Tab-separated table of C-alpha atoms in Angstrom:
chain	number	residue	atom	x	y	z
A	1	MET	CA	-109.673	146.577	-33.227
A	2	LYS	CA	-106.124	147.906	-33.297
A	3	LYS	CA	-105.683	151.652	-33.110
A	4	LYS	CA	-105.024	153.273	-36.489
A	5	SER	CA	-103.472	156.617	-37.305
A	6	GLY	CA	-106.090	159.331	-36.993
A	7	ASP	CA	-108.331	157.415	-34.608
A	8	ALA	CA	-109.264	159.371	-31.489
A	9	ALA	CA	-109.174	156.227	-29.370
A	10	PRO	CA	-109.412	152.452	-29.657
A	11	VAL	CA	-112.943	151.082	-29.894
A	12	SER	CA	-112.806	149.748	-26.367
A	13	ALA	CA	-111.990	153.224	-25.007
A	14	ARG	CA	-114.942	154.984	-26.591
A	15	PRO	CA	-118.124	155.287	-24.540
A	16	ALA	CA	-120.842	153.000	-25.854
A	17	SER	CA	-123.250	155.909	-25.832
A	18	THR	CA	-121.290	157.633	-28.631
A	19	ARG	CA	-121.954	154.822	-31.059
A	20	GLY	CA	-125.328	153.653	-32.360
A	21	SER	CA	-126.337	150.274	-30.972
A	22	GLY	CA	-127.143	149.029	-34.477
A	23	VAL	CA	-123.629	149.892	-35.681
A	24	VAL	CA	-121.977	148.044	-32.798
A	25	ASP	CA	-124.348	145.107	-33.132
A	26	GLN	CA	-123.289	144.848	-36.795
A	27	LYS	CA	-119.604	145.148	-35.832
A	28	ILE	CA	-119.913	142.214	-33.426
A	29	TYR	CA	-121.816	140.190	-36.007
A	30	ASP	CA	-119.290	140.914	-38.767
A	31	SER	CA	-116.277	140.261	-36.535
A	32	VAL	CA	-117.530	136.848	-35.428
A	33	LEU	CA	-118.663	135.879	-38.932
A	34	LYS	CA	-115.323	136.873	-40.480
A	35	ALA	CA	-113.391	134.928	-37.844
A	36	VAL	CA	-115.518	131.828	-38.439
A	37	MET	CA	-115.345	132.003	-42.226
A	38	SER	CA	-111.563	132.422	-42.122
A	39	GLN	CA	-111.298	129.361	-39.821
A	40	ARG	CA	-109.890	131.335	-36.879
A	41	LEU	CA	-112.821	130.511	-34.585
A	42	PRO	CA	-113.078	126.702	-34.426
A	43	PRO	CA	-116.428	124.904	-34.062
A	44	GLY	CA	-117.491	124.517	-30.447
A	45	THR	CA	-115.715	127.676	-29.244
A	46	LYS	CA	-117.713	129.283	-26.437
A	47	LEU	CA	-118.598	132.984	-26.715
A	48	THR	CA	-119.736	134.489	-23.450
A	49	GLU	CA	-121.778	137.669	-23.184
A	50	ALA	CA	-119.316	139.014	-20.643
A	51	SER	CA	-116.284	138.571	-22.899
A	52	LEU	CA	-117.987	140.261	-25.858
A	53	CYS	CA	-119.200	143.108	-23.622
A	54	ASP	CA	-115.626	143.695	-22.456
A	55	LEU	CA	-114.071	143.418	-25.913
A	56	PHE	CA	-116.533	145.792	-27.608
A	57	ALA	CA	-117.265	147.999	-24.554
A	58	VAL	CA	-121.017	147.663	-24.955
A	59	SER	CA	-123.995	146.546	-22.902
A	60	ARG	CA	-125.350	143.019	-22.651
A	61	THR	CA	-128.440	144.162	-24.558
A	62	ILE	CA	-126.377	144.916	-27.662
A	63	VAL	CA	-124.346	141.715	-27.325
A	64	ARG	CA	-127.501	139.623	-26.959
A	65	LYS	CA	-128.913	141.174	-30.119
A	66	ALA	CA	-125.781	140.215	-32.062
A	67	ILE	CA	-125.793	136.725	-30.580
A	68	GLN	CA	-129.436	136.204	-31.550
A	69	ARG	CA	-128.691	137.275	-35.125
A	70	LEU	CA	-125.712	134.925	-35.326
A	71	ALA	CA	-127.834	132.093	-33.955
A	72	HIS	CA	-130.612	132.827	-36.447
A	73	ASP	CA	-128.075	132.519	-39.278
A	74	HIS	CA	-126.723	129.244	-37.829
A	75	ILE	CA	-123.304	130.745	-37.092
A	76	LEU	CA	-123.818	130.186	-33.370
A	77	GLU	CA	-125.720	127.549	-31.444
A	78	LEU	CA	-127.458	128.420	-28.171
A	79	ARG	CA	-127.165	125.456	-25.833
A	80	PRO	CA	-128.638	125.036	-22.338
A	81	ASN	CA	-126.028	125.531	-19.609
A	82	ARG	CA	-123.330	126.270	-22.223
A	83	GLY	CA	-124.515	129.532	-23.704
A	84	ALA	CA	-123.455	130.481	-27.223
A	85	ILE	CA	-120.907	128.381	-29.082
A	86	ILE	CA	-119.651	128.432	-32.658
A	87	ALA	CA	-121.880	126.085	-34.606
A	88	GLN	CA	-120.624	122.532	-34.540
A	89	PRO	CA	-122.593	120.475	-37.071
A	90	THR	CA	-122.187	116.751	-36.489
A	91	PRO	CA	-121.256	114.409	-39.351
A	92	GLN	CA	-124.869	113.222	-39.395
A	93	GLU	CA	-126.237	116.783	-39.558
A	94	THR	CA	-123.785	117.556	-42.345
A	95	ARG	CA	-124.967	114.553	-44.363
A	96	GLU	CA	-128.598	115.531	-43.822
A	97	ILE	CA	-127.980	119.143	-44.881
A	98	PHE	CA	-126.176	118.091	-48.049
A	99	ALA	CA	-128.830	115.470	-48.841
A	100	ALA	CA	-131.524	118.143	-48.571
A	101	ARG	CA	-129.504	120.477	-50.745
A	102	ARG	CA	-129.021	117.837	-53.447
A	103	ALA	CA	-132.769	117.245	-53.510
A	104	ILE	CA	-133.588	120.961	-53.774
A	105	GLU	CA	-131.018	121.666	-56.464
A	106	ALA	CA	-132.102	118.602	-58.457
A	107	ALA	CA	-135.518	120.289	-58.648
A	108	ILE	CA	-133.998	123.671	-59.519
A	109	VAL	CA	-131.775	122.576	-62.413
A	110	PRO	CA	-134.533	121.532	-64.878
A	111	LEU	CA	-136.334	124.825	-64.253
A	112	ALA	CA	-133.092	126.729	-64.815
A	113	VAL	CA	-132.574	124.917	-68.123
A	114	GLU	CA	-136.088	125.914	-69.145
A	115	HIS	CA	-136.157	129.523	-67.954
A	116	ALA	CA	-132.596	130.934	-67.721
A	117	THR	CA	-132.110	133.995	-69.921
A	118	ARG	CA	-128.930	134.967	-71.762
A	119	ALA	CA	-128.407	137.793	-69.288
A	120	GLN	CA	-128.694	135.406	-66.342
A	121	ILE	CA	-126.264	132.964	-67.943
A	122	ALA	CA	-123.828	135.826	-68.490
A	123	ARG	CA	-124.153	136.851	-64.826
A	124	LEU	CA	-123.463	133.270	-63.725
A	125	ARG	CA	-120.288	133.254	-65.808
A	126	GLN	CA	-119.229	136.577	-64.259
A	127	ILE	CA	-119.646	135.206	-60.743
A	128	VAL	CA	-117.501	132.210	-61.668
A	129	LYS	CA	-114.756	134.583	-62.860
A	130	GLU	CA	-114.943	136.479	-59.561
A	131	GLU	CA	-114.924	133.190	-57.680
A	132	HIS	CA	-111.746	132.050	-59.480
A	133	ALA	CA	-110.067	135.402	-58.841
A	134	SER	CA	-110.799	135.288	-55.109
A	135	PHE	CA	-109.520	131.704	-54.892
A	136	HIS	CA	-106.226	132.510	-56.621
A	137	SER	CA	-105.753	135.664	-54.544
A	138	GLY	CA	-106.146	133.644	-51.347
A	139	ASP	CA	-109.353	135.371	-50.203
A	140	HIS	CA	-110.922	132.224	-48.789
A	141	PRO	CA	-114.018	133.784	-47.139
A	142	LYS	CA	-114.913	135.662	-50.325
A	143	TRP	CA	-114.389	132.530	-52.383
A	144	ILE	CA	-116.818	130.588	-50.182
A	145	ARG	CA	-119.345	133.438	-50.317
A	146	LEU	CA	-119.209	133.671	-54.102
A	147	GLY	CA	-119.611	129.920	-54.409
A	148	GLY	CA	-122.827	130.200	-52.435
A	149	GLU	CA	-123.983	133.210	-54.456
A	150	PHE	CA	-123.528	131.198	-57.655
A	151	HIS	CA	-126.012	128.585	-56.465
A	152	ILE	CA	-128.483	131.214	-55.223
A	153	LEU	CA	-128.373	133.045	-58.557
A	154	LEU	CA	-128.811	129.765	-60.391
A	155	SER	CA	-131.907	129.056	-58.295
A	156	GLU	CA	-133.292	132.497	-59.165
A	157	THR	CA	-133.095	131.656	-62.873
A	158	ALA	CA	-135.522	128.800	-62.179
A	159	GLY	CA	-138.300	131.258	-61.343
A	160	ASN	CA	-139.506	129.460	-58.218
A	161	PRO	CA	-139.173	131.734	-55.143
A	162	VAL	CA	-140.093	128.940	-52.727
A	163	LEU	CA	-137.208	126.746	-53.881
A	164	THR	CA	-134.885	129.748	-53.713
A	165	ARG	CA	-135.955	130.502	-50.139
A	166	PHE	CA	-135.276	126.910	-49.066
A	167	LEU	CA	-131.933	126.916	-50.851
A	168	ARG	CA	-130.788	130.167	-49.230
A	169	GLU	CA	-130.844	128.600	-45.776
A	170	LEU	CA	-129.157	125.420	-46.985
A	171	VAL	CA	-126.429	127.366	-48.785
A	172	SER	CA	-125.838	129.472	-45.672
A	173	ARG	CA	-125.419	126.369	-43.544
A	174	CYS	CA	-123.240	124.642	-46.148
A	175	SER	CA	-120.987	127.702	-46.437
A	176	LEU	CA	-120.438	127.593	-42.696
A	177	ILE	CA	-119.715	123.864	-42.798
A	178	ILE	CA	-117.180	124.374	-45.604
A	179	ALA	CA	-115.489	127.191	-43.681
A	180	LEU	CA	-115.304	125.074	-40.529
A	181	TYR	CA	-114.381	121.693	-41.946
A	182	GLN	CA	-112.601	122.128	-45.270
A	183	ALA	CA	-109.533	119.899	-45.267
A	184	PRO	CA	-106.245	121.832	-45.554
A	185	ASN	CA	-104.870	122.143	-49.094
A	186	LYS	CA	-107.982	120.539	-50.553
A	187	THR	CA	-110.381	122.436	-52.783
A	188	PRO	CA	-114.009	121.447	-52.027
A	189	CYS	CA	-115.238	122.965	-55.298
A	190	PRO	CA	-112.987	122.328	-58.349
A	191	ASN	CA	-112.750	125.466	-60.452
A	192	HIS	CA	-114.183	123.952	-63.609
A	193	GLU	CA	-117.362	122.461	-62.141
A	194	HIS	CA	-119.413	125.653	-62.078
A	195	GLU	CA	-118.324	126.481	-65.619
A	196	ASP	CA	-119.241	123.006	-66.881
A	197	LEU	CA	-122.613	123.239	-65.164
A	198	ILE	CA	-123.356	126.577	-66.848
A	199	ASP	CA	-122.454	125.081	-70.219
A	200	ALA	CA	-124.863	122.182	-69.690
A	201	ILE	CA	-127.704	124.491	-68.642
A	202	ALA	CA	-127.070	126.940	-71.487
A	203	GLY	CA	-126.969	124.003	-73.904
A	204	GLY	CA	-130.328	122.702	-72.711
A	205	ASP	CA	-128.964	119.350	-71.533
A	206	THR	CA	-131.171	118.751	-68.485
A	207	VAL	CA	-130.066	115.172	-67.760
A	208	LYS	CA	-126.396	116.082	-67.879
A	209	ALA	CA	-126.905	119.218	-65.780
A	210	ILE	CA	-128.773	117.307	-63.042
A	211	ALA	CA	-126.058	114.643	-62.894
A	212	MET	CA	-123.329	117.291	-62.772
A	213	MET	CA	-125.032	119.175	-59.945
A	214	ASP	CA	-125.410	116.005	-57.888
A	215	ARG	CA	-121.759	115.043	-58.430
A	216	HIS	CA	-120.656	118.614	-57.696
A	217	LEU	CA	-122.404	118.678	-54.307
A	218	LEU	CA	-121.112	115.207	-53.445
A	219	ASP	CA	-117.562	116.368	-54.249
A	220	ILE	CA	-117.961	119.313	-51.872
A	221	GLU	CA	-119.214	117.066	-49.072
A	222	ARG	CA	-116.408	114.527	-49.567
A	223	ALA	CA	-113.775	117.263	-49.311
A	224	LEU	CA	-114.749	118.005	-45.702
A	225	ARG	CA	-112.791	116.840	-42.686
A	226	LEU	CA	-114.902	116.364	-39.584
A	227	SER	CA	-113.321	115.976	-36.152
A	228	ASP	CA	-114.051	116.510	-32.474
A	229	ASP	CA	-110.739	118.180	-31.605
A	230	GLU	CA	-110.781	120.792	-28.848
A	231	HIS	CA	-109.071	124.134	-29.461
A	232	GLU	CA	-107.780	126.863	-27.190
A	233	VAL	CA	-108.381	130.338	-28.603
A	234	ASN	CA	-107.542	133.939	-27.783
A	235	LEU	CA	-110.823	135.670	-28.590
A	236	ALA	CA	-109.419	139.211	-28.589
A	237	GLU	CA	-106.712	138.314	-31.111
A	238	ILE	CA	-109.113	136.360	-33.320
A	239	LEU	CA	-111.561	139.281	-33.485
A	240	ASP	CA	-108.709	141.724	-34.187
A	241	LEU	CA	-109.310	143.544	-30.889
A	242	ALA	CA	-106.023	142.763	-29.120
């Protein structure tokens, strides 16, 4: 992190003992996640324990904790003889993840039509407004996050916690895939689709809502650009620590 006015010293110059391990663990987690979601850390980029220890001036124990959390959330992959790398879903894995998501959300939509309250519908519309605002302001990571939150909230209106739990993991993995592989200048989620879906659910049109959800998820998948290109990166600059 760059030194700011009023700071006693850059992060790297402060003794690790003066900062709680949980705080630093969260800082590492947040820094890597932000860099991935803003497409500054390409898929397949290797993150070594040694480099993160040097950049954040912390012990390997703290770095390993952050790495394990990132791996648990599918941001990193832990590979034998390669260590931790930024998750690199293959085209086949991407298709499988989206197929599973379409199946889960096809089960959620009829329940949402049946159980969604006026308050929940209003909250869905509010999230869509926030989503549009973040898109037009250029806040890409927030836009992706809100898109995922929309689907999670929709699943909660269905009243089936098991489906919601399954969907949370799928949405997390899809959000990462979108951040990594969204084609430049191409919107994977047209602005009107969430609004139209809400209208169908609020209007009680189950058949239409199911078809719209399926088409919506297919549109997101088709907007992705998958490649095997290799990238050189400056980790300190990407994590705002240079």
